[in-house]
XYZ file of C-alpha atoms in Angstrom:
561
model
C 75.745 196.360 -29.524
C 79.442 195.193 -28.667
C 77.790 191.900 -27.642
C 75.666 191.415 -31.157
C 79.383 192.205 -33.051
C 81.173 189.646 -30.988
C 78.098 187.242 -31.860
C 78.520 188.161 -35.778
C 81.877 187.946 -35.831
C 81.726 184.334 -34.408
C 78.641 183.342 -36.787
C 80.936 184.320 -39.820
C 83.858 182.712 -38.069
C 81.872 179.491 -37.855
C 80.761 179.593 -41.851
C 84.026 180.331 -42.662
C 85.660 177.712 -41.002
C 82.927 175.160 -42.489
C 83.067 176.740 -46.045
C 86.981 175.595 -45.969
C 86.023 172.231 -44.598
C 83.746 171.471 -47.543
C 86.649 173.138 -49.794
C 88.828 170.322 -48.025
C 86.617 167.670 -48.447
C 85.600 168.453 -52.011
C 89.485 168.149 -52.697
C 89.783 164.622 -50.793
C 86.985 163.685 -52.793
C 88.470 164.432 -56.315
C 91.438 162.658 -56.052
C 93.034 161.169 -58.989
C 92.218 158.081 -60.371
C 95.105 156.275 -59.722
C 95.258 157.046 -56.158
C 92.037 155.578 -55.770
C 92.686 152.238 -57.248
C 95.907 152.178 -55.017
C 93.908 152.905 -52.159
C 91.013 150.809 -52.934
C 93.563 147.911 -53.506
C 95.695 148.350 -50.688
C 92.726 148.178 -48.700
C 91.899 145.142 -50.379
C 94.751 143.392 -49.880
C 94.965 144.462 -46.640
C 91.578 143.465 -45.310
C 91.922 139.789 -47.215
C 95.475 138.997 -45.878
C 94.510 140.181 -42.232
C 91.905 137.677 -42.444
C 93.460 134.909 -44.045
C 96.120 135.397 -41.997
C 93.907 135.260 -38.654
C 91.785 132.567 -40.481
C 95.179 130.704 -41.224
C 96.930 131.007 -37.945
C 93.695 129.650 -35.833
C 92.605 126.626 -37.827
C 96.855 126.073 -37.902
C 96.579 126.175 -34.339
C 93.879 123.899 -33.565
C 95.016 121.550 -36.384
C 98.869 121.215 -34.342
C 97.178 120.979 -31.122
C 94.713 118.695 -32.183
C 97.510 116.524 -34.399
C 99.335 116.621 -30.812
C 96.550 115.651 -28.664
C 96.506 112.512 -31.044
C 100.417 112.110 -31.337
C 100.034 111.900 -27.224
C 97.103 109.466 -26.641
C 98.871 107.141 -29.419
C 102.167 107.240 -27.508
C 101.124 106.920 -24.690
C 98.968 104.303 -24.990
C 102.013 102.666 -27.259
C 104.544 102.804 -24.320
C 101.524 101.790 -21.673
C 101.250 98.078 -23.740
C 105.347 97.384 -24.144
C 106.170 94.624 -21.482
C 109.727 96.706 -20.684
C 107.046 99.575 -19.790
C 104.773 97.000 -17.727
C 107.611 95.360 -15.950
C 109.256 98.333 -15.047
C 106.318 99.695 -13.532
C 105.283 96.490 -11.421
C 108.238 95.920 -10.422
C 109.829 99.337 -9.804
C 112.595 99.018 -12.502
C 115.500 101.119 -12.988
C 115.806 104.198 -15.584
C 118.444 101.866 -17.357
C 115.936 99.430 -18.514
C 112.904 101.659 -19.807
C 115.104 104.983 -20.553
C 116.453 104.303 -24.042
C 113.025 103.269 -25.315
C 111.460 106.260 -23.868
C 113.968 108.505 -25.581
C 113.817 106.792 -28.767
C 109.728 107.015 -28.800
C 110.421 110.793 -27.537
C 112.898 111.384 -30.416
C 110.036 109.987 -32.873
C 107.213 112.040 -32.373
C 109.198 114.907 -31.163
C 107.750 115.518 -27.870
C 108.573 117.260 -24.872
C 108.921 114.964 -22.170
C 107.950 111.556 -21.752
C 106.734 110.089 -17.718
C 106.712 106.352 -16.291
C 105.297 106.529 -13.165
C 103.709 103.685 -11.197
C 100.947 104.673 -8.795
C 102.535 106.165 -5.875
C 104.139 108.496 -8.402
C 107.623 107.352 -8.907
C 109.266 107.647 -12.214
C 109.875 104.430 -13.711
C 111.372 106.257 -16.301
C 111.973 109.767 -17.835
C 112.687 111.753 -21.294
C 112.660 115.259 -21.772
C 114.693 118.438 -21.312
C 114.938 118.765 -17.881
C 115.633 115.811 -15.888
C 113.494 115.581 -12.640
C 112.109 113.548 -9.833
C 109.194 115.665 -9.492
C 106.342 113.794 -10.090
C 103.028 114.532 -11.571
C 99.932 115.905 -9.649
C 97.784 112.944 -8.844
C 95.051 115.397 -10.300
C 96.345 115.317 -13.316
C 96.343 111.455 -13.192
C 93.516 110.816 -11.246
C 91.279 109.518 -13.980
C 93.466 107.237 -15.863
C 94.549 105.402 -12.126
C 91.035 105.022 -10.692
C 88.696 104.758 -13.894
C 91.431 103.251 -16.190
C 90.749 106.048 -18.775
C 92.917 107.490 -21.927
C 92.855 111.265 -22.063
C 94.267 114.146 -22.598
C 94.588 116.871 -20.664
C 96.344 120.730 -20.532
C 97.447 121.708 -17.306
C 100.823 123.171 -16.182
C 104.015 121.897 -15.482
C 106.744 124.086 -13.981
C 105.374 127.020 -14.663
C 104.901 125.872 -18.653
C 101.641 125.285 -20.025
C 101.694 122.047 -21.372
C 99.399 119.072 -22.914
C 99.158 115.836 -22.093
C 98.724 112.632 -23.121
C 97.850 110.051 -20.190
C 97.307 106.457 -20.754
C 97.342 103.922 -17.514
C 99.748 100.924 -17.154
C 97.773 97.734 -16.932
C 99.268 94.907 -14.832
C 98.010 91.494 -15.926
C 97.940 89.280 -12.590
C 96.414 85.973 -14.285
C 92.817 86.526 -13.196
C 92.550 90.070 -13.254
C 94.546 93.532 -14.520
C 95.125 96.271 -12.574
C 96.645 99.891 -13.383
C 99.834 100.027 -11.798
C 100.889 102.986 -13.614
C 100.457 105.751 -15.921
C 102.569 106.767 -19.012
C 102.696 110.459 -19.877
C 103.113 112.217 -22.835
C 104.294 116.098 -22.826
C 103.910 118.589 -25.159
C 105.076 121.921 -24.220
C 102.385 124.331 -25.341
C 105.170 126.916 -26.538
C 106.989 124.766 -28.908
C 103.874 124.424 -30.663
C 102.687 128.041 -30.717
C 106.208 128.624 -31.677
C 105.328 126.374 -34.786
C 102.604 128.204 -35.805
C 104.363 131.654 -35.440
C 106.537 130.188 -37.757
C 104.161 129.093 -40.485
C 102.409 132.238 -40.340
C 105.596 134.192 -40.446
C 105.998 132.132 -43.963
C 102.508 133.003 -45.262
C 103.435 136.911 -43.959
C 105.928 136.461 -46.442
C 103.845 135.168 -48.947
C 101.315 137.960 -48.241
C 104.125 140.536 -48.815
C 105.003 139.581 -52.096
C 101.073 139.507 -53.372
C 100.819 142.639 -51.732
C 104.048 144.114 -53.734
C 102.756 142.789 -56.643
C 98.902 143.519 -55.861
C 100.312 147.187 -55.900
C 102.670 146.987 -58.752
C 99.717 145.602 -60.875
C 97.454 148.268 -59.625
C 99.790 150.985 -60.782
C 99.777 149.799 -64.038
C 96.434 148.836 -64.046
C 95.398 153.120 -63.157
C 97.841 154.293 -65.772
C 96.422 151.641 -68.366
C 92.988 153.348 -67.319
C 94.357 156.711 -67.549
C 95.639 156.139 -71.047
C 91.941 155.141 -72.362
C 90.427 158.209 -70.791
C 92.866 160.304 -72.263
C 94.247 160.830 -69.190
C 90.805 162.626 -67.627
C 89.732 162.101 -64.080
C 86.379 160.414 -63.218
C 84.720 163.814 -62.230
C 85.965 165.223 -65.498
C 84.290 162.419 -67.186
C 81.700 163.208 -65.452
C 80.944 167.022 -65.913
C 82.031 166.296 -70.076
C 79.183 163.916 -70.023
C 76.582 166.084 -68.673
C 78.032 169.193 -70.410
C 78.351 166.908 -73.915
C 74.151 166.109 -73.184
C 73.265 169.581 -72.352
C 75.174 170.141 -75.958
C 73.672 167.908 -78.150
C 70.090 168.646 -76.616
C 70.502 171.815 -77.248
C 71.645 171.935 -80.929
C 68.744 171.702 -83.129
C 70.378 169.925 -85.892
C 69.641 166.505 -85.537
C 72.679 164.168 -84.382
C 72.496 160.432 -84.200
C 75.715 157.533 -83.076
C 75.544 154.575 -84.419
C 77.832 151.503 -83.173
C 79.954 149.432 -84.847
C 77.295 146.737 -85.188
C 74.654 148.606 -86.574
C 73.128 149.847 -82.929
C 71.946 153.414 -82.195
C 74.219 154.446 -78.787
C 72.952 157.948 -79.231
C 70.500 160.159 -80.633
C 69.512 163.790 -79.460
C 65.751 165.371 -79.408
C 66.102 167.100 -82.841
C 66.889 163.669 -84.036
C 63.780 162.257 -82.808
C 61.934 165.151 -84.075
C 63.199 164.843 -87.698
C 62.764 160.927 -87.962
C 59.716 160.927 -85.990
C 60.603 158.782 -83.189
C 58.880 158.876 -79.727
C 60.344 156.344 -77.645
C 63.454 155.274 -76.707
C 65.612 153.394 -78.819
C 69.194 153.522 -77.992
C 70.911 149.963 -78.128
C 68.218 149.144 -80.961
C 69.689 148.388 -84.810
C 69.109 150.675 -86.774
C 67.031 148.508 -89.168
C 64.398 148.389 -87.160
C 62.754 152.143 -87.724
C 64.704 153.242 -91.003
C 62.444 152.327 -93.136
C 64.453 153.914 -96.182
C 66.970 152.159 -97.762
C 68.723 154.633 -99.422
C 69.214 156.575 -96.122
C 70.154 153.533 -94.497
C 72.885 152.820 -96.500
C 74.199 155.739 -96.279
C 74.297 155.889 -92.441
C 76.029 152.481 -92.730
C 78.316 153.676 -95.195
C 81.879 154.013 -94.644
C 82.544 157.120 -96.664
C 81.705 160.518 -95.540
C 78.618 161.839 -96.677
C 78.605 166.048 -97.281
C 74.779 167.743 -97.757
C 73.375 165.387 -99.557
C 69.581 164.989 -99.472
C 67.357 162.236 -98.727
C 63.601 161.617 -98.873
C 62.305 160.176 -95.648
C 58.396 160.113 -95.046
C 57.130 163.551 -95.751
C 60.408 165.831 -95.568
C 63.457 165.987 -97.192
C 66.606 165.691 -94.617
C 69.889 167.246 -96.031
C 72.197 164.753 -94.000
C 76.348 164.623 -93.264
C 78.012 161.497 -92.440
C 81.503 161.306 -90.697
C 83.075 157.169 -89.785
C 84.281 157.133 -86.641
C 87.985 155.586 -87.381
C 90.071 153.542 -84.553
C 93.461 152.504 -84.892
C 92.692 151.734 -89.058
C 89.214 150.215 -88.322
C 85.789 151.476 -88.518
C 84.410 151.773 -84.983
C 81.354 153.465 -85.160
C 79.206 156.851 -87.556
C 78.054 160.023 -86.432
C 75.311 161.537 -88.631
C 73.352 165.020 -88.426
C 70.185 165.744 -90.257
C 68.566 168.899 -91.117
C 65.145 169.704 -92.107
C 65.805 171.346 -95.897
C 61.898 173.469 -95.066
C 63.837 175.194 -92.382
C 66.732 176.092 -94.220
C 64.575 176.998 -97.485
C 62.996 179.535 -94.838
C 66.189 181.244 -93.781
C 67.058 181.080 -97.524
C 63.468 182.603 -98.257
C 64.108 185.636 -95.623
C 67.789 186.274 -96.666
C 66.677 186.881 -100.326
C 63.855 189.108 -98.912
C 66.457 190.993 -97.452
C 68.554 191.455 -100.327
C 65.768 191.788 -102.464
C 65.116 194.711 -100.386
C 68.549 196.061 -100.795
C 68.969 195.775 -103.838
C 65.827 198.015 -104.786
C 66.446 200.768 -102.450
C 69.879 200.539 -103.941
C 68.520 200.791 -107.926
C 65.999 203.664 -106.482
C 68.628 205.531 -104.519
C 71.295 205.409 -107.482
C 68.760 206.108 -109.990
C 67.364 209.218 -108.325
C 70.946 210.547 -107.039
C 71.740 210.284 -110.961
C 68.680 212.517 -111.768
C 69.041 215.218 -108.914
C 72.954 215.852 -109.942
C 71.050 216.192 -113.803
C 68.693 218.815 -112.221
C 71.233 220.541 -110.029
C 73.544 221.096 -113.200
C 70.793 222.281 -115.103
C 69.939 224.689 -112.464
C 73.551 225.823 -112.569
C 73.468 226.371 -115.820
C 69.915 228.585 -115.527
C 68.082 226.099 -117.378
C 65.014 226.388 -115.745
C 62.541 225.363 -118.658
C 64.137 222.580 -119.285
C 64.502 221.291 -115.677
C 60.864 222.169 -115.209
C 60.131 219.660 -118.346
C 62.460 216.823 -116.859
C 60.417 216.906 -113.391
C 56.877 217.032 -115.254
C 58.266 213.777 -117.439
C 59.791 212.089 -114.507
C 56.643 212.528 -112.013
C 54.379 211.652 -115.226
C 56.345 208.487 -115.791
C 56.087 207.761 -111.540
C 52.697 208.389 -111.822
C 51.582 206.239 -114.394
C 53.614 203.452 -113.086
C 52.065 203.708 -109.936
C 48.828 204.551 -111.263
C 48.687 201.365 -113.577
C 50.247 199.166 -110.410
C 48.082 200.530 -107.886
C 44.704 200.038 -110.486
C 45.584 196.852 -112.416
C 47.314 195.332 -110.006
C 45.795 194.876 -106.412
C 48.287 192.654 -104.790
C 50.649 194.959 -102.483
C 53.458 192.122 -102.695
C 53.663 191.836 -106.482
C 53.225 195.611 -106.642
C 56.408 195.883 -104.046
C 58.642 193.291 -106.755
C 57.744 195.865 -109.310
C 58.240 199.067 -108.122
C 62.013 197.559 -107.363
C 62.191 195.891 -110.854
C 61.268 199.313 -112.462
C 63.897 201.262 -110.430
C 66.602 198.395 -111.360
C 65.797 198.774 -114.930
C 65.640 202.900 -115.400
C 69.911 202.108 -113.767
C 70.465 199.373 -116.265
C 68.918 201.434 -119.017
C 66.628 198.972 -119.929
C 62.983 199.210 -120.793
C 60.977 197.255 -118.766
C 57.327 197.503 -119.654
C 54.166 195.942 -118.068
C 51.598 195.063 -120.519
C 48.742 196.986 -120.355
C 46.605 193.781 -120.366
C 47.858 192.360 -117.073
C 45.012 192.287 -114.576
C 44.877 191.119 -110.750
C 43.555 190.518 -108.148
C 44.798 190.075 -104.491
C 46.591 186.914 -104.184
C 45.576 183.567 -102.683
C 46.662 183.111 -98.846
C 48.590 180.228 -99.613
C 50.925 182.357 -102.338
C 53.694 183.704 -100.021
C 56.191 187.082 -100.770
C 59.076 184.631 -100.392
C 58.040 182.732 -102.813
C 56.937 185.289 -105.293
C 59.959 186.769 -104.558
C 61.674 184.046 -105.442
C 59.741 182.790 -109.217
C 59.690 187.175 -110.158
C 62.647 188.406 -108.829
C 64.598 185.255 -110.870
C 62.673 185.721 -113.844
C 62.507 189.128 -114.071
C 67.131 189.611 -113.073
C 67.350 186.590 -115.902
C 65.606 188.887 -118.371
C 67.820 191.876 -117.264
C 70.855 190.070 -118.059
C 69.680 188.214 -121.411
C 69.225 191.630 -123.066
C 71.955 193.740 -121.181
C 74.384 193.295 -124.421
C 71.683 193.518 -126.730
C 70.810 196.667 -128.994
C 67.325 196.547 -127.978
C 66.968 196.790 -124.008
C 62.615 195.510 -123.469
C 61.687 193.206 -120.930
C 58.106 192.763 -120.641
C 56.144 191.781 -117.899
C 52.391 190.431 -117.750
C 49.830 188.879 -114.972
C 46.529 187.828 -115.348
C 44.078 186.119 -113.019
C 41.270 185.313 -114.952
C 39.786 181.800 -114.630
C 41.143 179.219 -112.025
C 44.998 180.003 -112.361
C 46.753 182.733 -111.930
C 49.394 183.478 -115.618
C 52.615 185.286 -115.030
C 54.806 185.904 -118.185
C 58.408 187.831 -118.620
C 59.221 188.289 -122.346
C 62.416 189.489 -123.206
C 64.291 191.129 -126.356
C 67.690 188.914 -125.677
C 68.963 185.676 -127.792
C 66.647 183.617 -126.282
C 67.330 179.624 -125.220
C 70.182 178.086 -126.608
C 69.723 174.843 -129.236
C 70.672 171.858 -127.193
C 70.727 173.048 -123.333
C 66.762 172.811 -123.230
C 66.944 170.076 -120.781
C 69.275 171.715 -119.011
C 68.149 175.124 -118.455
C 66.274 173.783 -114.803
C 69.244 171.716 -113.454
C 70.656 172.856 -110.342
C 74.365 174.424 -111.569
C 73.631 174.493 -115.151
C 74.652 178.063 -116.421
C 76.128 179.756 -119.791
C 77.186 182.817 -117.238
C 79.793 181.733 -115.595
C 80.957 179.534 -112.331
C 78.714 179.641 -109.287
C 75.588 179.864 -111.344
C 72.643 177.971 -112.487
C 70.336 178.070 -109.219
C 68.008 180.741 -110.125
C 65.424 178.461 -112.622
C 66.002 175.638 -110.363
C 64.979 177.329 -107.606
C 62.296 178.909 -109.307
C 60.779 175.225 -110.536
C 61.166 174.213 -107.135
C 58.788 177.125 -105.461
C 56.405 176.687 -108.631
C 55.667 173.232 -107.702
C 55.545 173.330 -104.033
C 52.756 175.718 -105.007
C 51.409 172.906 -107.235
C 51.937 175.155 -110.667
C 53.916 174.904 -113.074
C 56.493 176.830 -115.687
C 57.416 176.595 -119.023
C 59.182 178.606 -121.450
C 59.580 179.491 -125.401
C 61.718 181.052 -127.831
C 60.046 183.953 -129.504
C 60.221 184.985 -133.068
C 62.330 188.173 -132.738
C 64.817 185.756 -130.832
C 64.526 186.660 -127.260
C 62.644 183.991 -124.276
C 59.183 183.817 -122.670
C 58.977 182.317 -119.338
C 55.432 181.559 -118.155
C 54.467 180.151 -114.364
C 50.818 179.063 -114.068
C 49.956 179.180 -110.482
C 46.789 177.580 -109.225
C 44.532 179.541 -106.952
C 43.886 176.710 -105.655
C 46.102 173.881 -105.071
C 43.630 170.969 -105.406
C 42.579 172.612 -108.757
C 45.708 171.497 -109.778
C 45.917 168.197 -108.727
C 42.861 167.643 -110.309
C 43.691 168.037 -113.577
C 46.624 165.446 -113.014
């Protein structure tokens, strides 16, 4: 047991300890910005003056010691032809005689020490830096005194590595030469290596002020960088890229990015969906699969566009604009598009809803009014005459939903009813359905929201066209018979005004007041989307008829287009 512990203990030891070396690492790893470009260019510069300056300093080198390897051979073989040189040598001549042309030939091509020696090795004259009798090893000489050769040679010389140049001393006896001699010139293999230490201390030099201003212009370079990424890292570019993806995939509005010069850079899958695109098309103008002028205008527009709607292909898109502005200039648009079906059908379920509410509210308040009536009758010990109020009241309930439930045989018409009758016994108005009215259950294609929608509007415009009139009748009728299906509300009010016929379907138009004027239009809308149609009358007595003729059939009414 003690031994399993210990081995635990070390096992968690061992993750810990690597859990905070990935911690480390992730940390070296997301440095900033600008201490990566001043580490990536200090590498850089680094890396290409090492190895200019190693490139430099060797072909330097064998370009001096080449240059002297030629400076000697030409000297030397200069010297070798001067008759001072020649006579000197055959005839053992004194330093006096050849010295001052040695030294002046030394002083020329800068060498280290100049040699005239005739074949036993005697100096038959001398220049350098250190005066001496020494002479040369024969080895040295070898070639030029037996073969006659010009060479050069690198060999040392005092302990100093040095470099020769050895050309021989040919005697001209009439009928034949002979080498009598050798002339050598020095070059002290230091003094040139000290040469190139000094040009490449110069290009060091050089190297130090690109690399000062290699980093100075890297500095400015990462905060220049730093300023157009608004001062973000390249991870956090990162993760708000794949975070600003997962975003717009996930939205189902449609968004779409269009460039500057007319080029989609960026479109999400709703997008797609809505224009029917399949394949990919960023980088692509935008000419080239909006078909629809009008909607391509207005995504090339340079005004903001706010809800309005656009026919493209078989749906209507309700689509917002928004220029993308850059220092005063127009850079770019970002567009959205929504499908107006969808939001008709969260329109369509929020009027159920209040549709709903608004019943059980008239049917609450109207039968709270009536139970305080009976309870202060009951108070009062009026017994008979709370007996006679219940017997009217359940006749009345009865015959409504006697009539409803025997006339009428569609459950979601008889459901707008029983509200409309509850709404009208609290406004106090009389709302009758004609005995005549007849149906049967509706065609699938006929929806509640709809219905919901053409009654419930027709039906609340009738309750307020007679709510400050004397006479308080709405009537209601259906019918089914043939291939359409008739619905007419009648009511007792002033009826259409003279000159706003035209007007009485446009979206906003109302006598009633602001934020009004959508319940015919939306009416007209459903009516034809359900291929009908509705029209409407003044009446005699001065009050309106509104009558929707619904096909039970849709095809039966294109048809008779």
């Amino acid at each position: 047991m003690p031994g399993t512990m210990h081995a635990n203990r070390l096992e968690c030891s061992v993750n810990t300890c690597a859990i905070k070396e990935f911690i480390m690492l992730q940390k070296l790893l997301n440095v900033s910005l600008q201490v990566k470009i001043l580490g990536l260019i200090i590498f850089l510069l680094l890396l290409v003056i090492g190895l200019l300056s190693f490139i430099v300093g060797y072909l330097e080198r064998e370009e001096d010691v080449k240059q002297a390897e030629q400076i000697a051979l030409q000297t030397a073989q200069t010297l070798s032809y001067i008759g001072t040189i020649q006579q000197a040598v055959k005839e053992g001549g004194s330093y006096e005689e050849t010295n001052p042309i040695v030294e002046r030939m030394r002083d020329q091509v800068d060498a280290s020490a100049i040699r005239i020696e005739n074949r036993e090795g005697e100096l038959n004259g001398y220049a350098g830096d250190i005066i001496t009798n020494q002479s040369s090893p024969r080895k040295d000489r070898y070639r030029s005194l037996v073969f006659g050769s010009t060479y050069v040679t690198q060999t040392e010389d005092e302990g100093h590595k040095v470099l020769k140049g050895i050309a021989p001393v040919l005697i001209n006896y009439g009928d034949y030469k002979k080498v009598g001699g050798t002339v050598s010139v020095i070059f002290n293999m230091e003094t040139i290596q000290s040469k190139i230490a000094s040009d490449i201390r110069k290009m060091v030099y050089v190297s130090c002020i690109v690399f000062i201003v290699g980093i100075a212009g890297s500095y400015f370079l990462a905060r220049s960088i730093r300023k157009d990424t608004h001062g973000l890292e390249p991870y956090e570019i990162g993760a708000l890229y794949r975070e600003r993806n997962a975003i717009l995939q996930s939205v189902k509005e449609g968004i779409l990015s269009i460039s500057q010069n007319g080029r989609i850079t960026m479109m999400n899958h709703s997008a797609r969906v809505l224009l029917d695109i399949s394949e990919d098309i960023e980088g692509i103008p935008l000419t080239s699969f909006i078909l629809s002028d009008n909607l391509r205008k207005a995504l090339q527009s340079k005004e903001t566009i706010s809800n309005q709607e656009f026919h493209y292909k078989d749906k209507i898109l309700i689509v917002n604009t928004q220029p993308i502005i850059e220092d005063g200039e127009q850079v770019g648009v970002v567009a959205s598009f929504r499908d107006k079906t969808e939001i008709k059908k969260m329109v369509d379920a929020l009027s159920e809803v209040r549709q709903y509410s608004e019943d059980l509210r008239a049917q609450t308040h109207e039968f709270t009014n009536k139970l305080y009536v009976i309870l202060g009758m009951i108070q009062l010990g009026k017994y008979t005459e709370v007996i006679k109020l219940i017997q009217e009241e359940t006749q009345l309930q009865e015959h409504h939903t006697e009539f409803l439930f025997t006339n009428i045989n569609d459950d979601k018409v008889q459901a707008i009813l029983l509200g409309k009758l509850a709404k009208a016994s609290e406004k106090k108005i009389d709302f009758k359905i004609d005995e005549e009215s007849a149906m049967m259950p509706l065609p699938g294609h006929i929806g509640f929201s709809p219905l919901i929608i053409i009654l419930g509007n027709l039906i609340d415009n009738a309750f307020e066209a007679v709510a400050d009139s004397k006479v308080k009748e709405v009537t209601f009728f259906v019918t089914d018979i043939g291939n359409d299906i008739i619905f007419e509300v009648e009511d007792s009010g002033v009826g259409i005004k003279n000159g706003t016929e035209d007007k009485i379907f446009q979206k906003g138009f109302s006598g009633k007041g602001e934020n009004r004027g959508y319940g015919l239009t939306n009416v007209k809308e459903e009516v034809e989307l359900l291929g009908g149609s509705v029209e409407w009358t003044n009446t005699q007595a001065g009050g309106a008829i509104f009558t929707v003729i619904l096909p039970k059939r849709p095809e039966d009414y294109t048809e008779k287009i």
